[in-house]
CSV table of C-alpha atoms in Angstrom, one decimal:
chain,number,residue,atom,x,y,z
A,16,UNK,CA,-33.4,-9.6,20.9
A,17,UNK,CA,-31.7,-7.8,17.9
A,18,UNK,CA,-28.7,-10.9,17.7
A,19,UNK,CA,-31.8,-13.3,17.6
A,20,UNK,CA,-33.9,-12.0,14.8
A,21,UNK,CA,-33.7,-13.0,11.1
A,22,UNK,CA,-32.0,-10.8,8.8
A,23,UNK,CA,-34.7,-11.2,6.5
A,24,UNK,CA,-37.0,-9.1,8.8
A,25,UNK,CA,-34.6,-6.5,9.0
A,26,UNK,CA,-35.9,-5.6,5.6
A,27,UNK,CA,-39.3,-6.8,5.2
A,28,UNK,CA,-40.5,-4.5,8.6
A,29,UNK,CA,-39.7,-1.1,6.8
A,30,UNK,CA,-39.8,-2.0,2.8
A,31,UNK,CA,-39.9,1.2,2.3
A,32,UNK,CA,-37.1,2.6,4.5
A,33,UNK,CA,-34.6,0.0,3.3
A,34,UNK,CA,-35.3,0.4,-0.4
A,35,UNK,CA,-34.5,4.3,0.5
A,36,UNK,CA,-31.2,3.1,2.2
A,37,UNK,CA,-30.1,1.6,-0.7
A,38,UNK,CA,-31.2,3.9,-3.0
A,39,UNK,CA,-29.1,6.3,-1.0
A,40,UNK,CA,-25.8,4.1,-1.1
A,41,UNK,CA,-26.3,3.6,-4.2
A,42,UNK,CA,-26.6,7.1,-5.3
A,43,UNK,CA,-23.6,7.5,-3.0
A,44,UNK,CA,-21.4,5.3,-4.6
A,45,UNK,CA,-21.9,7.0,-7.9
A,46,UNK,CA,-20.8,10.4,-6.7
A,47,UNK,CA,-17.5,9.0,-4.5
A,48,UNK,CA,-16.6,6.1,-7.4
A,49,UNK,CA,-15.1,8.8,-10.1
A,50,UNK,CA,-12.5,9.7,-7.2
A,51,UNK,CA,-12.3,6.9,-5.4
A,52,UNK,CA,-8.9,6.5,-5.4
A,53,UNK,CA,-8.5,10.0,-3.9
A,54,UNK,CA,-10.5,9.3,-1.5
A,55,UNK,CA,-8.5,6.2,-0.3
A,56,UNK,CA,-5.4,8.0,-0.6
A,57,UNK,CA,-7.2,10.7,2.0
A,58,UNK,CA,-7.9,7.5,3.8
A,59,UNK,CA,-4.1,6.4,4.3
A,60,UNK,CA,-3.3,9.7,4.8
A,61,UNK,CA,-5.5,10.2,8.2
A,62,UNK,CA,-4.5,6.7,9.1
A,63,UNK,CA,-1.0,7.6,9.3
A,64,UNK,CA,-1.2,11.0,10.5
A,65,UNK,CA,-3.6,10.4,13.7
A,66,UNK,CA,-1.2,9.8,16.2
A,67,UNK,CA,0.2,13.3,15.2
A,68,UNK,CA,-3.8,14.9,15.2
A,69,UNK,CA,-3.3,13.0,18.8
A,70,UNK,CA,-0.9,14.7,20.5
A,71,UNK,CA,-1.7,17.8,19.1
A,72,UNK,CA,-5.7,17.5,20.5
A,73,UNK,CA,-3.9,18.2,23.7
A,74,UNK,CA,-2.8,21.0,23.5
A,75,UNK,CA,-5.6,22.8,21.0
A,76,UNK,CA,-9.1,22.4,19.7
A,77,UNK,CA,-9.6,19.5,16.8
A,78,UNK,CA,-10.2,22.2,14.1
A,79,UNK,CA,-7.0,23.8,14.8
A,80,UNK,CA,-5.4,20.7,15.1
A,81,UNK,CA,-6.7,19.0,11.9
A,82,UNK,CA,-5.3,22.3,9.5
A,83,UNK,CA,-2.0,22.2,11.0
A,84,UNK,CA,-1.7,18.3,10.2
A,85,UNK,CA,-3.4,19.0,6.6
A,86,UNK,CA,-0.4,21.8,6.0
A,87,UNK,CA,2.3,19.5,7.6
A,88,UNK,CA,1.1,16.8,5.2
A,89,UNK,CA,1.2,18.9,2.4
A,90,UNK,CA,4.5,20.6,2.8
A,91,UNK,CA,6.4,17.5,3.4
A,92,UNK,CA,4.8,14.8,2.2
A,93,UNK,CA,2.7,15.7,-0.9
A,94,UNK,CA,4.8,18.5,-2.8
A,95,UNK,CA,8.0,16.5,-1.9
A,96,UNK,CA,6.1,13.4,-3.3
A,97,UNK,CA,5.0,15.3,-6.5
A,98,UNK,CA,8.4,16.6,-7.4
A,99,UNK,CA,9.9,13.2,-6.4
A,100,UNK,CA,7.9,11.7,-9.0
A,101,UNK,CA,8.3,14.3,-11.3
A,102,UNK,CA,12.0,14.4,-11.9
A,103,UNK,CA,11.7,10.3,-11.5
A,104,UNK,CA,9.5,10.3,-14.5
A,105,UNK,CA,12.1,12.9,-16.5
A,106,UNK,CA,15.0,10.5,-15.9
A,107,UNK,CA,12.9,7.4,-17.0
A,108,UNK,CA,12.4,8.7,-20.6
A,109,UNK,CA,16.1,10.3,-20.2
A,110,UNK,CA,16.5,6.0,-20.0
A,111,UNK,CA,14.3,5.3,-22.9
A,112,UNK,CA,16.6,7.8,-24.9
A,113,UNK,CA,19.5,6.6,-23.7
A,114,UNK,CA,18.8,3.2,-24.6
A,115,UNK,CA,17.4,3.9,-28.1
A,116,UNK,CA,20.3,6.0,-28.9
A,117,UNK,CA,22.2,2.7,-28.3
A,118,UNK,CA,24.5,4.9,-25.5
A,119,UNK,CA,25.9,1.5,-23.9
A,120,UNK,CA,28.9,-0.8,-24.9
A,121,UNK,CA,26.6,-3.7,-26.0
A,122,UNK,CA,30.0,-5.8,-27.0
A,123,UNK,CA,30.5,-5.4,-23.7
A,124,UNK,CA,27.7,-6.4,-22.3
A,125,UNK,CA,27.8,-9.7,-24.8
A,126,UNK,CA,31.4,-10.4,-24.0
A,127,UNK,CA,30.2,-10.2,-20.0
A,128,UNK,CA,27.4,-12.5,-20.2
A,129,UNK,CA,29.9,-15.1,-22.5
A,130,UNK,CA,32.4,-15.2,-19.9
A,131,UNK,CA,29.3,-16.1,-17.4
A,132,UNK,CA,28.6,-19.3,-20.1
A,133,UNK,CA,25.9,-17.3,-21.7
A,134,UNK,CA,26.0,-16.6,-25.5
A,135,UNK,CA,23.7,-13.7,-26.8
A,136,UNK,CA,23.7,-11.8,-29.8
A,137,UNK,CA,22.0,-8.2,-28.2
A,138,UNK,CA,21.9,-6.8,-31.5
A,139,UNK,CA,20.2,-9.7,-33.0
A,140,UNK,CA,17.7,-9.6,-30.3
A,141,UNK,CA,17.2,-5.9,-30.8
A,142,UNK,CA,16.3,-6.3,-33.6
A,143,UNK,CA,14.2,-9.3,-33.3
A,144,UNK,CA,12.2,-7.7,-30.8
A,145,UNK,CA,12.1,-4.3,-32.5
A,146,UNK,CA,8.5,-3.7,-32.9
A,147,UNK,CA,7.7,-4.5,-29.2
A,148,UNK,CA,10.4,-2.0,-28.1
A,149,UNK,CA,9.0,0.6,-30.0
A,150,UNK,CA,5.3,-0.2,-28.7
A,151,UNK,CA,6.5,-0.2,-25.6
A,152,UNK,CA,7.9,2.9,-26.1
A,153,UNK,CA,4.9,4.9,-27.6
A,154,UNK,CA,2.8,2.9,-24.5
A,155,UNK,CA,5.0,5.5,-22.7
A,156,UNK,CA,5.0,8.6,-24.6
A,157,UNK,CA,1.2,8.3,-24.8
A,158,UNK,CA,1.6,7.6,-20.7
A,159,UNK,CA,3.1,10.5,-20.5
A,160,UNK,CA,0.8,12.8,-22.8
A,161,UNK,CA,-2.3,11.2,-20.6
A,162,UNK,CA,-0.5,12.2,-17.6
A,163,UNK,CA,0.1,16.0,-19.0
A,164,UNK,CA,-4.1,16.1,-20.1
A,165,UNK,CA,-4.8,14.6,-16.8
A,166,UNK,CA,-3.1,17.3,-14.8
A,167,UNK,CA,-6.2,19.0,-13.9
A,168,UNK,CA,-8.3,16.1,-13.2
A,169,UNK,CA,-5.6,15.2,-10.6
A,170,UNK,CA,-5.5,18.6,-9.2
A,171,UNK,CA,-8.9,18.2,-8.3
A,172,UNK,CA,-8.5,14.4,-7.2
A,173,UNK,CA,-5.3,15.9,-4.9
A,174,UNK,CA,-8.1,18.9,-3.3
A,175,UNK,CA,-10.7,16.1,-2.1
A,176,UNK,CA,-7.5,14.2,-0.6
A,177,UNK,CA,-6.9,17.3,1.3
A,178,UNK,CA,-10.3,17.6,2.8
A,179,UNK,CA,-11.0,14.2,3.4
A,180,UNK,CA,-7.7,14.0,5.3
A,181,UNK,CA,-9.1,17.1,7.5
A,182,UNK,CA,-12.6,15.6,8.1
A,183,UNK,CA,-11.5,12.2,9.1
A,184,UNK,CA,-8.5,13.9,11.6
A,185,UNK,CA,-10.9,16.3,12.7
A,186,UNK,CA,-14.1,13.8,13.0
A,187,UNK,CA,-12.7,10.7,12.6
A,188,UNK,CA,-13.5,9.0,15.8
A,189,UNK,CA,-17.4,10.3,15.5
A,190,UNK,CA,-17.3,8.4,12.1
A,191,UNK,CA,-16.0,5.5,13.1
A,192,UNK,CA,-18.8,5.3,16.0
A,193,UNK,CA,-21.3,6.1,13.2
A,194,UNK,CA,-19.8,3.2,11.1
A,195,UNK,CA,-20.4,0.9,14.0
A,196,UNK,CA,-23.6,2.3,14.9
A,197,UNK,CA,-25.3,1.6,11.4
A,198,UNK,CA,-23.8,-1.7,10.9
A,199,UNK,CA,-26.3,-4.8,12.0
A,200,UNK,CA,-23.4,-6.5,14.4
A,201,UNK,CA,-22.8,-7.3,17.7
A,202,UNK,CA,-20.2,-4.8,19.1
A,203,UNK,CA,-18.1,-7.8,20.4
A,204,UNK,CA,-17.9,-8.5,16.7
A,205,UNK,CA,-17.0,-5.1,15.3
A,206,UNK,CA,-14.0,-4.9,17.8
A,207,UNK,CA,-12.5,-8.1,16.9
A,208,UNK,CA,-13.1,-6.8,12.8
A,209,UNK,CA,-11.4,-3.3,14.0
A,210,UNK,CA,-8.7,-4.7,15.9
A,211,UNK,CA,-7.7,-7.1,13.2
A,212,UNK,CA,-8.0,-4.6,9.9
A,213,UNK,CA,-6.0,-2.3,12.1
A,214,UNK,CA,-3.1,-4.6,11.9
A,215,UNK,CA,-3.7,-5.3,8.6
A,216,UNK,CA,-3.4,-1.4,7.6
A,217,UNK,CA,-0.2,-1.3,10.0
A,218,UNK,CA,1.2,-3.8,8.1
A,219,UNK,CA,0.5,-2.5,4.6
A,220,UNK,CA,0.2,0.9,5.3
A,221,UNK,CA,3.1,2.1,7.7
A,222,UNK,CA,5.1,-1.8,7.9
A,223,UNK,CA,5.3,-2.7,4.1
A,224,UNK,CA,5.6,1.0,3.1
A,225,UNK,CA,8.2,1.8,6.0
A,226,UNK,CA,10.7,-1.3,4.8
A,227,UNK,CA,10.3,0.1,1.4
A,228,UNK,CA,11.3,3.6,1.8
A,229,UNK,CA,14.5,2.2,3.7
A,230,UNK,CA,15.8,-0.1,1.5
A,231,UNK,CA,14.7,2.5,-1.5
A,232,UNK,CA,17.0,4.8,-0.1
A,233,UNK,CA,19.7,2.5,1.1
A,234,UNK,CA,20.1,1.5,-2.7
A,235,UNK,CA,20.0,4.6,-3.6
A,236,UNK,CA,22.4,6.0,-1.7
A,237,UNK,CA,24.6,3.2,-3.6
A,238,UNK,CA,23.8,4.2,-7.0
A,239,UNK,CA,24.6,7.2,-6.4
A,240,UNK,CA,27.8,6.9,-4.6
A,241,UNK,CA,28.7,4.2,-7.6
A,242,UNK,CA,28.1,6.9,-10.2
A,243,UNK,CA,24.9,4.9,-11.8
A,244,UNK,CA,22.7,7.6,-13.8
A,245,UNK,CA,19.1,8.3,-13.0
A,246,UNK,CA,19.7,8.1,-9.5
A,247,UNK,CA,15.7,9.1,-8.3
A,248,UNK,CA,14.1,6.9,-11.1
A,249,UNK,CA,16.0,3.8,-10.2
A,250,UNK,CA,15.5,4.9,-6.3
A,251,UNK,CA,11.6,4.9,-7.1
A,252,UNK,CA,11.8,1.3,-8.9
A,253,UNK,CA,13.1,-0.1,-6.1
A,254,UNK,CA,10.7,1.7,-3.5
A,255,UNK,CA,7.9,0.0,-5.8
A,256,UNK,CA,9.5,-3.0,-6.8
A,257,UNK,CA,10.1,-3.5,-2.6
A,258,UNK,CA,6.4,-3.6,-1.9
A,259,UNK,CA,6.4,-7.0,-3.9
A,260,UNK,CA,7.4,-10.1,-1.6
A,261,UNK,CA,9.2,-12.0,-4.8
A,262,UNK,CA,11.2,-9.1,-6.6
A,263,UNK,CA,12.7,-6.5,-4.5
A,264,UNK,CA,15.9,-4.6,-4.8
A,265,UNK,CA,16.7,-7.6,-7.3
A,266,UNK,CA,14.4,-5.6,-10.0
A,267,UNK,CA,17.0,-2.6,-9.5
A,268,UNK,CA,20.5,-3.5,-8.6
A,269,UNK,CA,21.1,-6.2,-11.0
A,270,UNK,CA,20.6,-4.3,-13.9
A,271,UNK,CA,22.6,-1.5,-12.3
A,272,UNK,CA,25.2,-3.6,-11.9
A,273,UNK,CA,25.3,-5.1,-15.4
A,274,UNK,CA,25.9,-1.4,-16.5
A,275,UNK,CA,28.9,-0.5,-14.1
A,276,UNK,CA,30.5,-3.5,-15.3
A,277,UNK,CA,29.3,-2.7,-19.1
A,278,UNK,CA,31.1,0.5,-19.2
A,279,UNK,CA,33.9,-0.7,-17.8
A,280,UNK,CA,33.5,0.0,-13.9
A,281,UNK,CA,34.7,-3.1,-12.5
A,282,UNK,CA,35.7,-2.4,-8.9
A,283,UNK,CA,31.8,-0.8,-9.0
A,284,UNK,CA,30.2,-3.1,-10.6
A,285,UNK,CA,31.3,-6.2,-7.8
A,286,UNK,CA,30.4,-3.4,-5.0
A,287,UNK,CA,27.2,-3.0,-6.5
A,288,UNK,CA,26.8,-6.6,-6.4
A,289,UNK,CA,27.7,-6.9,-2.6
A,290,UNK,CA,25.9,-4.2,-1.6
A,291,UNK,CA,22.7,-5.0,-3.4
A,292,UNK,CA,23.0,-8.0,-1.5
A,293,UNK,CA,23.1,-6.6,1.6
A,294,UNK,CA,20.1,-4.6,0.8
A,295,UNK,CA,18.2,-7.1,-0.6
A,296,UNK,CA,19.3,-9.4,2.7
A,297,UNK,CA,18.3,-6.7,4.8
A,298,UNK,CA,14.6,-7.5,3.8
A,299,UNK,CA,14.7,-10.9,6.3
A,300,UNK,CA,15.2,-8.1,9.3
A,301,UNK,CA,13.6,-5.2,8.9
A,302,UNK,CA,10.0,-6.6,7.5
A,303,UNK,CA,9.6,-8.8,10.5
A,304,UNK,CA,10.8,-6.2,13.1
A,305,UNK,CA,8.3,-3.6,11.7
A,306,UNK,CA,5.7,-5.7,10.4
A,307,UNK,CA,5.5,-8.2,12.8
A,308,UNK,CA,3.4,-11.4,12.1
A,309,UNK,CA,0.1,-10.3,11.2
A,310,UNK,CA,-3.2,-12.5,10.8
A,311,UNK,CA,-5.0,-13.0,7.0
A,312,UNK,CA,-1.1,-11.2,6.0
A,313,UNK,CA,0.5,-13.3,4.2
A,314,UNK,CA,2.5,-13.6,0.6
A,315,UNK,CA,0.1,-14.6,-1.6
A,316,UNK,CA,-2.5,-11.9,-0.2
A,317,UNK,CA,0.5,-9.2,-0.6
A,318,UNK,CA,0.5,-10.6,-4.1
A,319,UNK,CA,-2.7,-11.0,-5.3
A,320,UNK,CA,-3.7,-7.5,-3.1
A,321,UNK,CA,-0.8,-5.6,-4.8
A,322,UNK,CA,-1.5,-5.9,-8.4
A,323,UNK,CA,-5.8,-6.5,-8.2
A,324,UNK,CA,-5.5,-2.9,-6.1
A,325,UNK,CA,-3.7,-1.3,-8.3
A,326,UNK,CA,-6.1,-2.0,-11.0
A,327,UNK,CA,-9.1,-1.2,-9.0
A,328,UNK,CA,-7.5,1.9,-7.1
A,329,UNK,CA,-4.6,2.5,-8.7
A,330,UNK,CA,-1.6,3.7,-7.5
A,331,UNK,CA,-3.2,3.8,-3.6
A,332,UNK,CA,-3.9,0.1,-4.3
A,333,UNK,CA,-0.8,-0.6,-3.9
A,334,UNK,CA,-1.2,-0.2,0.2
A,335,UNK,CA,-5.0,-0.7,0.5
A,336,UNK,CA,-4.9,-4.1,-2.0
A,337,UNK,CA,-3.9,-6.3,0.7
A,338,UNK,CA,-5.7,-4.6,3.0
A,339,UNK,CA,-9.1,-5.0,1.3
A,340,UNK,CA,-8.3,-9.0,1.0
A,341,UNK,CA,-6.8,-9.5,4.3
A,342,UNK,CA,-9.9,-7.6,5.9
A,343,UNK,CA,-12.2,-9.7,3.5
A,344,UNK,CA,-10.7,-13.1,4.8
A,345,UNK,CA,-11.5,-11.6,8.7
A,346,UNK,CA,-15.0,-10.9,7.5
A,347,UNK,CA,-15.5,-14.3,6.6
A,348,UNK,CA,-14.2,-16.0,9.5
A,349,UNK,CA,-16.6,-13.8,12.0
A,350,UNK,CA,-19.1,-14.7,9.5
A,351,UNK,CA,-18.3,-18.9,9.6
A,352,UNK,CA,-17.1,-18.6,13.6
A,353,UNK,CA,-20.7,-16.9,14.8
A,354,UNK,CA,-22.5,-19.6,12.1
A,355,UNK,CA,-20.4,-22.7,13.1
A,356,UNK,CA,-19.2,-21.6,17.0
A,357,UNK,CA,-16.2,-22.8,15.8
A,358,UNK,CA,-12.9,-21.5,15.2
A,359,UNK,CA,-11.2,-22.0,11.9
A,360,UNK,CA,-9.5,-25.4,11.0
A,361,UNK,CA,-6.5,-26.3,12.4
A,362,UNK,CA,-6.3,-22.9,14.5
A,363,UNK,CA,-4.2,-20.9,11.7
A,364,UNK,CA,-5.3,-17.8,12.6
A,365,UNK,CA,-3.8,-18.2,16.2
A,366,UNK,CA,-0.6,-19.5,15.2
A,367,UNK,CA,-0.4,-16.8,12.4
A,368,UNK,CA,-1.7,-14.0,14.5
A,369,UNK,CA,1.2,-14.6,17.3
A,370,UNK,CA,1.2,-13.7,20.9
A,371,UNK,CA,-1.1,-10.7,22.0
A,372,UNK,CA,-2.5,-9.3,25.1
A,373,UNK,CA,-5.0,-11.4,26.4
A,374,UNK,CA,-5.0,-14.6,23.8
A,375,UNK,CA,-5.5,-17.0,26.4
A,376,UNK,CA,-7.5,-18.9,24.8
A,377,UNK,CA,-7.6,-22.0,22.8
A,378,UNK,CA,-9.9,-23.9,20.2
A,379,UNK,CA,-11.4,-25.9,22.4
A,380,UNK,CA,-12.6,-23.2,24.6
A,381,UNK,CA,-16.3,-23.1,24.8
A,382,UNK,CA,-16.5,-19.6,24.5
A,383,UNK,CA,-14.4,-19.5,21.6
A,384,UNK,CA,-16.9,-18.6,19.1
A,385,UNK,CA,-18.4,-15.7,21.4
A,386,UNK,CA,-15.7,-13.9,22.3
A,387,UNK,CA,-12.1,-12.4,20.2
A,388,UNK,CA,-9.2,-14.4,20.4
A,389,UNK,CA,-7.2,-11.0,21.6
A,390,UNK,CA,-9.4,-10.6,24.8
A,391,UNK,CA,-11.9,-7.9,25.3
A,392,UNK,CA,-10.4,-5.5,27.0
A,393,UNK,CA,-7.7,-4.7,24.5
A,394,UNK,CA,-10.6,-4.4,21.6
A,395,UNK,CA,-12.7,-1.9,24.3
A,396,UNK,CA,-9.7,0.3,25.0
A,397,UNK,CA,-8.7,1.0,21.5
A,398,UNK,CA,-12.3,1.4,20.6
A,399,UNK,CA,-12.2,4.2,22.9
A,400,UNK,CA,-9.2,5.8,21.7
A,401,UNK,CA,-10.4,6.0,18.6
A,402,UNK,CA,-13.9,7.6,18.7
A,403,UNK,CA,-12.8,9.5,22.0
């Protein structure tokens, strides 16, 4: 039987074969690694727009489908998204230049933090910290010229986006079954894996990136009703800044704040205060009503997934950085519950994972280590959804 043989043979059966198949990846790898974080975005894309390619099937072919999902997206999600960021980066060096021009009542500000028992000289820490400032100013500037040279690189980045979103709307399902197909493991296996990085991209993906954009523009609707400058920028910070567990709105409305009441805004300045608050408070509801509880999702994966994925995919890291470690920590329990028959210690992932269709079942079970936690028949429906 294919679950009973050693890997090892696997490979030493068809030598050549296998050192062709990795040859292949290989080779592979090199081509899609320049763009890779194109290609992920095209990823996330498909992800979030299959429901719509979905509903649509119903009605028309897949082809037809897939190009009117691909102009949707476009039209009002990327161009909006590119002139978002656009005018968002404008305002941020319009800050830079407003700060270096010295445009702010800094005796204010000193006298502010005095009355709050806190004694600063802003001038004398200006200047003490001079030299960073202006590093970190060129660090910017030189961003920015990158970003200008880069323009053409991205456009090309942005065109394989496009078409990978079509071919994974259009052929998604057919991938996925060819995934599954090429991949030495049990099918029981591959459900549990699918079912559970599913939750983990509905988490990060649409959950994480859902409470975001609401408390983004809940803030932002603030600044701009209490007259704060640079409404986009700041709006953008916080939609960032929100995808961290530890900072938040904080990152944002504070500072906003200490300017309102800086240039003399009082009555602003305390409503920015409350209402930051009641943003920031907001958090405690909406990221468990959206996201839910969510096995191998937790802070320090949100964390550690955030800022290692946007090193190693950039800005799409940001989404798929938790997803790669949460998925990674699944992998590894399949990997210790089919060696051991065991489930993990202390049965965290069924007290993390919460109630689902079908989770019956217990550690003690004896069938425990064969068969998912979830049940079967969930994993074998939404396996058919998505390659039917």
């Amino acid at each position: 039987m294919a679950a009973t043989r050693d890997p090892p043979e696997w490979f030493t059966e068809q030598p050549g074969l296998t050192a062709l198949a990795l040859v292949s990846v290989f080779l592979a790898l090199l081509v899609i690694v320049p763009y890779l974080q194109y290609v992920l975005f095209g990823v996330v894309l498909a992800y979030i727009a299959h429901p719509v390619q979905q509903r649509m099937e119903r009605y028309v072919r897949p082809t037809i489908a897939a190009l009117v999902v691909v102009v949707l997206t476009v039209v009002v999600l990327l161009l909006p998204l590119v002139y978002l960021l656009t005018v968002a980066f404008r305002q941020g060096v319009l800050v830079v230049e407003w700060i270096r021009d010295e445009q702010i009542n800094v005796e204010t500000i000193e006298q502010l933090l005095e009355s709050n028992g806190y004694a600063v000289d802003l001038v004398e820490l200006y200047e003490a910290n001079q030299d960073r400032i202006a590093s970190a100013i060129q660090q910017l500037t030189d961003g920015a010229i990158d970003l200008a040279g880069g323009l053409p690189n991205m456009f090309i980045g942005l065109t394989i986006t496009t078409f990978v979103l079509f071919g994974l709307l259009r052929d998604g399902g057919r991938f996925v079954a060819w995934i599954q197909w090429v991949i030495p493991v049990d099918d029981e296996i591959l459900a549990d894996l699918q079912e559970g990085i599913d939750e983990l991209m509905w988490a990060s993906v649409i959950g994480n990136v859902a409470v975001a954009v609401i408390q983004a523009v809940m803030l932002g609707v603030g600044l701009w009703v209490a007259g704060v400058p640079a409404v986009i920028f700041l709006t953008v910070a916080t939609f960032v800044l929100t995808l961290l567990p530890l900072i938040g709105a904080f990152g944002v409305w504070i500072p906003a704040a200490i300017y309102l009441l800086a240039t003399g805004s009082t009555t602003a300045g305390l409503a920015m205060v409350v209402y930051g608050l009641f943003v920031t408070l907001s958090d405690s509801y909406y990221r468990p009503a959206i996201i839910g509880q969510t096995g191998g999702y937790n802070a320090l994966i949100v964390i550690v997934g955030i800022f290692g994925g946007l090193v190693a995919f950039g800005a799409v890291g940001l989404f798929l950085g938790p997803v790669v470690l949460g998925a990674t920590k699944l992998v590894l329990d399949s990997f210790a519950r089919v060696r051991t028959g065991t489930e993990p210690p202390g049965a965290v992932g069924d007290d993390a994972e919460g109630p689902k269709p079908g989770s019956g079942a217990t550690p003690s079970d004896d069938s425990a280590g064969d068969e998912p936690v979830d049940g079967t028949d969930p994993d074998s429906q939404e396996s058919t959804d998505r390659t039917g």
